[in-house]
Coordinates of C-alpha atoms in Angstrom, one line a residue:
X20 CA 1.0 -19.1 47.9
X21 CA 2.6 -15.6 48.3
X22 CA 0.2 -12.4 48.3
X23 CA 1.4 -11.4 44.9
X24 CA 0.2 -14.7 43.4
X25 CA -3.0 -14.3 45.4
X26 CA -3.4 -11.1 44.0
X27 CA -2.8 -12.2 40.5
X28 CA -5.0 -14.9 40.7
X29 CA -7.7 -12.6 42.0
X30 CA -7.4 -10.4 39.0
X31 CA -7.3 -13.1 36.7
X32 CA -10.6 -14.4 38.0
X33 CA -12.0 -10.7 38.0
X34 CA -11.3 -10.3 34.3
X35 CA -12.7 -13.9 33.2
X36 CA -15.8 -13.0 34.9
X37 CA -16.0 -9.8 33.1
X38 CA -15.3 -11.3 29.8
X39 CA -18.3 -13.9 30.7
X40 CA -20.4 -11.4 31.5
X41 CA -19.5 -9.1 28.2
X42 CA -20.4 -12.3 26.3
X43 CA -23.6 -12.9 27.8
X44 CA -24.4 -9.1 27.4
X45 CA -23.5 -9.0 23.8
X46 CA -24.4 -12.6 22.6
X47 CA -27.2 -11.3 20.3
X48 CA -24.7 -8.7 18.5
X49 CA -22.1 -11.9 18.0
X50 CA -24.9 -14.0 16.7
X51 CA -25.7 -11.3 14.3
X52 CA -22.1 -10.9 12.9
X53 CA -21.5 -14.7 12.7
X54 CA -22.6 -15.5 9.1
X55 CA -20.3 -12.3 8.1
X56 CA -17.4 -13.8 10.2
X57 CA -17.8 -17.4 8.4
X58 CA -18.0 -15.7 5.3
X59 CA -14.6 -14.0 5.8
X60 CA -13.1 -17.0 7.2
X61 CA -14.2 -19.0 4.1
X62 CA -13.0 -16.4 1.3
X63 CA -10.3 -14.6 3.2
X64 CA -8.9 -17.4 5.7
X65 CA -8.9 -20.3 3.5
X66 CA -6.7 -19.0 0.8
X67 CA -4.4 -17.9 3.2
X68 CA -4.2 -21.3 5.1
X69 CA -3.8 -23.1 1.7
X70 CA -1.1 -20.8 0.3
X71 CA 0.8 -21.4 3.9
X72 CA 0.2 -25.3 3.2
X73 CA 1.4 -25.2 -0.4
X74 CA 4.6 -23.7 0.8
X75 CA 5.6 -26.4 2.5
X76 CA 5.7 -28.8 -0.4
X77 CA 7.3 -29.0 -3.5
X78 CA 4.3 -28.8 -6.2
X79 CA 5.5 -28.5 -9.6
X80 CA 2.7 -26.7 -12.0
X81 CA 3.0 -29.7 -14.7
X82 CA 2.2 -32.5 -11.9
X83 CA -0.6 -33.2 -9.2
X84 CA 2.3 -34.9 -7.0
X85 CA 3.4 -32.9 -4.0
X86 CA 6.4 -33.6 -2.0
X87 CA 6.6 -32.5 1.4
X88 CA 9.8 -30.6 2.4
X89 CA 9.0 -28.4 5.5
X90 CA 10.6 -25.1 5.8
X91 CA 13.0 -25.7 3.0
X92 CA 11.6 -23.0 0.5
X93 CA 12.0 -20.4 3.3
X94 CA 15.4 -21.3 4.4
X95 CA 16.4 -21.3 0.6
X96 CA 14.6 -17.7 0.2
X97 CA 16.2 -16.2 3.6
X98 CA 19.5 -17.6 2.4
X99 CA 19.5 -16.0 -1.3
X100 CA 20.9 -12.8 -2.4
X101 CA 18.2 -12.3 -4.7
X102 CA 15.7 -12.2 -1.7
X103 CA 17.4 -9.0 -0.2
X104 CA 17.7 -7.5 -3.6
X105 CA 14.0 -7.8 -4.1
X106 CA 13.1 -6.2 -0.4
X107 CA 15.3 -3.4 -1.6
X108 CA 13.7 -2.8 -4.8
X109 CA 10.1 -3.5 -3.3
X110 CA 10.8 -1.0 -0.2
X111 CA 12.0 1.5 -3.0
X112 CA 9.2 1.2 -5.1
X113 CA 6.5 1.5 -2.3
X114 CA 8.4 4.4 -0.3
X115 CA 8.7 6.4 -3.2
X116 CA 5.4 5.8 -4.8
X117 CA 3.5 6.3 -1.6
X118 CA 5.3 9.1 -0.7
X119 CA 4.9 11.2 -4.1
X120 CA 1.0 10.1 -4.0
X121 CA 0.5 11.6 -0.7
X122 CA 2.2 14.7 -1.4
X123 CA 0.8 15.4 -4.7
X124 CA -2.7 14.1 -3.5
X125 CA -2.5 16.6 -0.8
X126 CA -1.4 19.3 -2.5
X127 CA -4.4 18.9 -5.3
X128 CA -6.7 18.7 -2.4
X129 CA -6.0 21.8 -0.7
X130 CA -6.1 23.8 -3.9
X131 CA -9.4 22.1 -4.8
X132 CA -11.0 22.9 -1.5
X133 CA -10.3 26.6 -2.2
X134 CA -13.2 28.5 -4.3
X135 CA -11.2 28.3 -7.5
X136 CA -12.9 28.8 -11.1
X137 CA -14.0 25.6 -12.7
X138 CA -13.3 23.9 -9.4
X139 CA -16.2 21.2 -10.2
X140 CA -14.3 20.6 -13.8
X141 CA -11.0 20.1 -12.1
X142 CA -12.4 17.4 -9.8
X143 CA -14.0 15.6 -12.3
X144 CA -10.7 15.6 -14.5
X145 CA -8.6 14.3 -11.7
X146 CA -10.7 11.2 -11.4
X147 CA -9.8 10.4 -14.9
X148 CA -6.6 8.7 -14.4
X149 CA -7.6 6.4 -11.7
X150 CA -10.7 5.4 -13.6
X151 CA -8.4 4.1 -16.6
X152 CA -7.1 0.6 -16.6
X153 CA -3.9 0.4 -14.9
X154 CA -2.5 -1.7 -18.0
X155 CA -3.8 0.8 -20.6
X156 CA -2.1 4.0 -18.6
X157 CA 1.1 1.9 -18.5
X158 CA 1.2 1.4 -22.2
X159 CA 0.4 5.3 -22.7
X160 CA 3.6 6.1 -20.3
X161 CA 5.7 3.6 -22.0
X162 CA 5.1 5.2 -25.3
X163 CA 5.5 8.7 -23.5
X164 CA 9.2 7.5 -22.4
X165 CA 10.0 6.0 -25.7
X166 CA 13.6 7.0 -26.6
X167 CA 12.5 7.8 -30.2
X168 CA 9.1 8.6 -30.3
X169 CA 8.2 9.8 -26.9
X170 CA 6.9 13.0 -25.9
X171 CA 9.2 13.1 -22.8
X172 CA 12.2 13.0 -24.9
X173 CA 11.0 15.4 -27.5
X174 CA 10.4 18.0 -24.9
X175 CA 13.6 17.5 -23.3
X176 CA 15.4 17.9 -26.7
X177 CA 13.4 20.9 -27.7
X178 CA 14.5 22.7 -24.3
X179 CA 17.9 21.4 -24.9
X180 CA 18.6 19.6 -21.7
X181 CA 19.4 16.5 -23.8
X182 CA 21.5 15.9 -27.0
X183 CA 19.6 12.4 -28.0
X184 CA 16.7 10.3 -26.8
X185 CA 17.3 8.8 -23.5
X186 CA 15.7 4.9 -23.2
X187 CA 14.4 5.4 -19.5
X188 CA 12.7 2.1 -19.3
X189 CA 15.8 0.3 -20.9
X190 CA 18.3 2.0 -18.3
X191 CA 18.8 -0.3 -15.5
X192 CA 19.9 2.5 -13.5
X193 CA 16.7 4.9 -13.9
X194 CA 14.1 2.4 -15.1
X195 CA 12.5 2.2 -11.8
X196 CA 11.9 5.8 -11.6
X197 CA 10.2 5.6 -15.1
X198 CA 7.7 3.2 -13.8
X199 CA 7.1 5.0 -10.4
X200 CA 6.1 8.3 -12.2
X201 CA 3.5 5.9 -14.0
X202 CA 2.2 4.6 -10.7
X203 CA 2.1 7.9 -9.0
X204 CA 0.0 9.5 -11.7
X205 CA -2.6 6.6 -11.7
X206 CA -2.7 6.5 -7.9
X207 CA -2.7 10.4 -6.9
X208 CA -6.4 11.0 -7.8
X209 CA -7.6 8.6 -5.2
X210 CA -5.5 10.2 -2.8
X211 CA -6.5 13.8 -3.5
X212 CA -10.3 12.8 -3.3
X213 CA -9.9 10.9 -0.1
X214 CA -8.0 14.2 1.4
X215 CA -10.5 16.7 -0.3
X216 CA -13.2 14.8 1.4
X217 CA -11.1 14.9 5.0
X218 CA -10.6 18.7 4.5
X219 CA -14.3 19.5 3.8
X220 CA -15.2 18.0 7.2
X221 CA -12.8 20.2 8.9
X222 CA -14.5 23.1 10.8
X223 CA -14.1 26.7 9.2
X224 CA -14.6 28.2 12.6
X225 CA -11.0 27.0 13.4
X226 CA -9.3 28.9 10.3
X227 CA -11.6 32.0 10.7
X228 CA -10.3 32.0 14.5
X229 CA -6.7 31.5 13.3
X230 CA -6.8 34.1 10.8
X231 CA -8.3 36.6 13.3
X232 CA -5.1 35.8 15.7
X233 CA -2.8 36.4 12.8
X234 CA -1.8 32.9 11.8
X235 CA -0.3 32.6 8.2
X236 CA -1.4 30.2 5.9
X237 CA 1.5 27.5 6.4
X238 CA 0.8 27.8 10.0
X239 CA -3.1 27.2 9.4
X240 CA -1.8 24.2 7.5
X241 CA 0.5 23.0 10.0
X242 CA -1.4 23.4 13.2
X243 CA -5.1 22.9 11.9
X244 CA -5.1 20.9 8.7
X245 CA -2.6 18.4 9.4
X246 CA -3.8 17.5 12.7
X247 CA -7.3 17.4 11.7
X248 CA -6.5 15.2 8.7
X249 CA -4.5 12.7 10.8
X250 CA -6.9 9.8 10.7
X251 CA -7.6 10.4 7.0
X252 CA -3.7 10.7 5.9
X253 CA -3.2 7.0 8.2
X254 CA -5.7 5.3 6.4
X255 CA -5.2 6.7 2.9
X256 CA -1.3 5.9 3.3
X257 CA -2.1 2.4 4.6
X258 CA -4.3 1.5 1.9
X259 CA -2.0 2.9 -0.6
X260 CA 1.0 1.2 0.6
X261 CA -0.7 -2.2 0.8
X262 CA -2.0 -1.4 -3.0
X263 CA 1.5 -0.2 -4.1
X264 CA 3.2 -3.3 -2.6
X265 CA 1.0 -5.8 -4.4
X266 CA 1.0 -3.9 -7.6
X267 CA 1.7 -5.8 -10.6
X268 CA 0.0 -4.3 -13.6
X269 CA 2.0 -1.4 -14.2
X270 CA 5.4 -3.1 -13.8
X271 CA 4.8 -5.9 -16.0
X272 CA 3.0 -3.9 -19.0
X273 CA 6.0 -1.2 -18.8
X274 CA 9.4 -3.5 -18.1
X275 CA 8.2 -6.9 -17.6
X276 CA 10.4 -6.6 -14.3
X277 CA 13.7 -5.6 -16.4
X278 CA 16.2 -4.6 -17.3
X279 CA 17.9 -7.4 -15.8
X280 CA 15.5 -7.5 -13.0
X281 CA 16.0 -3.8 -11.7
X282 CA 12.1 -3.1 -11.7
X283 CA 11.1 -6.6 -10.3
X284 CA 9.5 -6.5 -6.9
X285 CA 8.3 -9.2 -4.8
X286 CA 5.0 -9.5 -6.4
X287 CA 6.7 -9.8 -9.7
X288 CA 9.1 -12.5 -8.6
X289 CA 6.3 -14.5 -7.0
X290 CA 4.4 -14.8 -10.6
X291 CA 8.0 -15.4 -12.4
X292 CA 8.9 -18.2 -9.9
X293 CA 5.2 -19.4 -9.4
X294 CA 3.6 -19.8 -12.9
X295 CA 6.4 -18.9 -15.3
X296 CA 8.9 -21.3 -13.8
X297 CA 6.2 -23.6 -12.4
X298 CA 7.4 -24.0 -9.1
X299 CA 4.3 -23.2 -7.1
X300 CA 5.9 -24.3 -3.6
X301 CA 8.7 -21.8 -4.0
X302 CA 6.1 -19.0 -5.0
X303 CA 3.6 -19.8 -2.2
X304 CA 6.8 -19.3 0.3
X305 CA 7.4 -15.7 -1.3
X306 CA 3.7 -15.0 -1.1
X307 CA 3.5 -15.7 2.7
X308 CA 6.7 -13.7 3.4
X309 CA 5.3 -11.0 1.6
X310 CA 1.8 -11.3 3.5
X311 CA 3.8 -11.5 6.9
X312 CA 5.7 -8.1 5.9
X313 CA 2.4 -6.1 5.3
X314 CA 0.8 -7.8 8.3
X315 CA 3.8 -6.6 10.3
X316 CA 3.7 -3.1 8.7
X317 CA 0.1 -2.7 9.3
X318 CA 0.2 -3.9 13.1
X319 CA 3.3 -1.3 13.7
X320 CA 1.7 1.4 11.7
X321 CA -1.9 1.1 13.9
X322 CA 0.1 0.8 17.2
X323 CA 2.3 3.9 16.6
X324 CA -0.6 5.9 15.4
X325 CA -2.9 4.9 18.4
X326 CA 0.0 5.4 21.1
X327 CA -1.4 8.8 22.0
X328 CA -5.1 7.4 22.6
X329 CA -6.4 8.6 19.0
X330 CA -8.8 6.0 17.5
X331 CA -9.9 5.1 13.8

């Protein structure tokens, strides 16, 4: 045995001894969290495993007979053009939606933190969009963007921007923008409240010291506010990304995935394939792929954030 192998073996035995000692030292804590761990495995782990199992079978919704097909669903999905179109449309929907909610939420939070008149009223009012059911908000926006009776077209016609009403949700080129606007309107209050809570935790002394040194408001925002809000922004955008990725109500209520599937995301397609077309196995395969995308995104996102030694 070489000297390097001896060192490696010794180091491995040392880590094993430390792990055993750690388990013995904290066995009471592990015993206490065991029920919660078992509960999570039951309510979270089992559906995931069952979805993966279902994706390996051909399972018509109108029959109890399942036929094992292995990875056939995954191979067919990866080799289809619609899969890459769905990835593009889903990525566009998530990126624009989360960016809009983050920027608007941050802007509103910064202004609500200031001692303005009617601050309590505005804080309460900004929560209203988030409290309304998504489907109701989507119906309201569908009417706002209606080509004949919608307020948006009425305002644009009044201002002379357009000569006739635009059917935003019926236009394949801009329909997704009409849906994103509704999603940003619904999701911005959550981001604003989270950012406002983070802003209130920043010591005021930092701003006072910066003001004495002659730092302008923009520099205070860049070198104090943003670094201090780093953890809050990370968690808020991570949650918003996951929620936007799996969002169904707004798109389905406003366009049903149309026109000609230009507003369909991966989640909309899963519903269409699995429940409307009755192909449960193919729908489960799409679900597993979506889950893996989200898992990979969360891991990369957190690793990039904690690279500098920061902790959540």
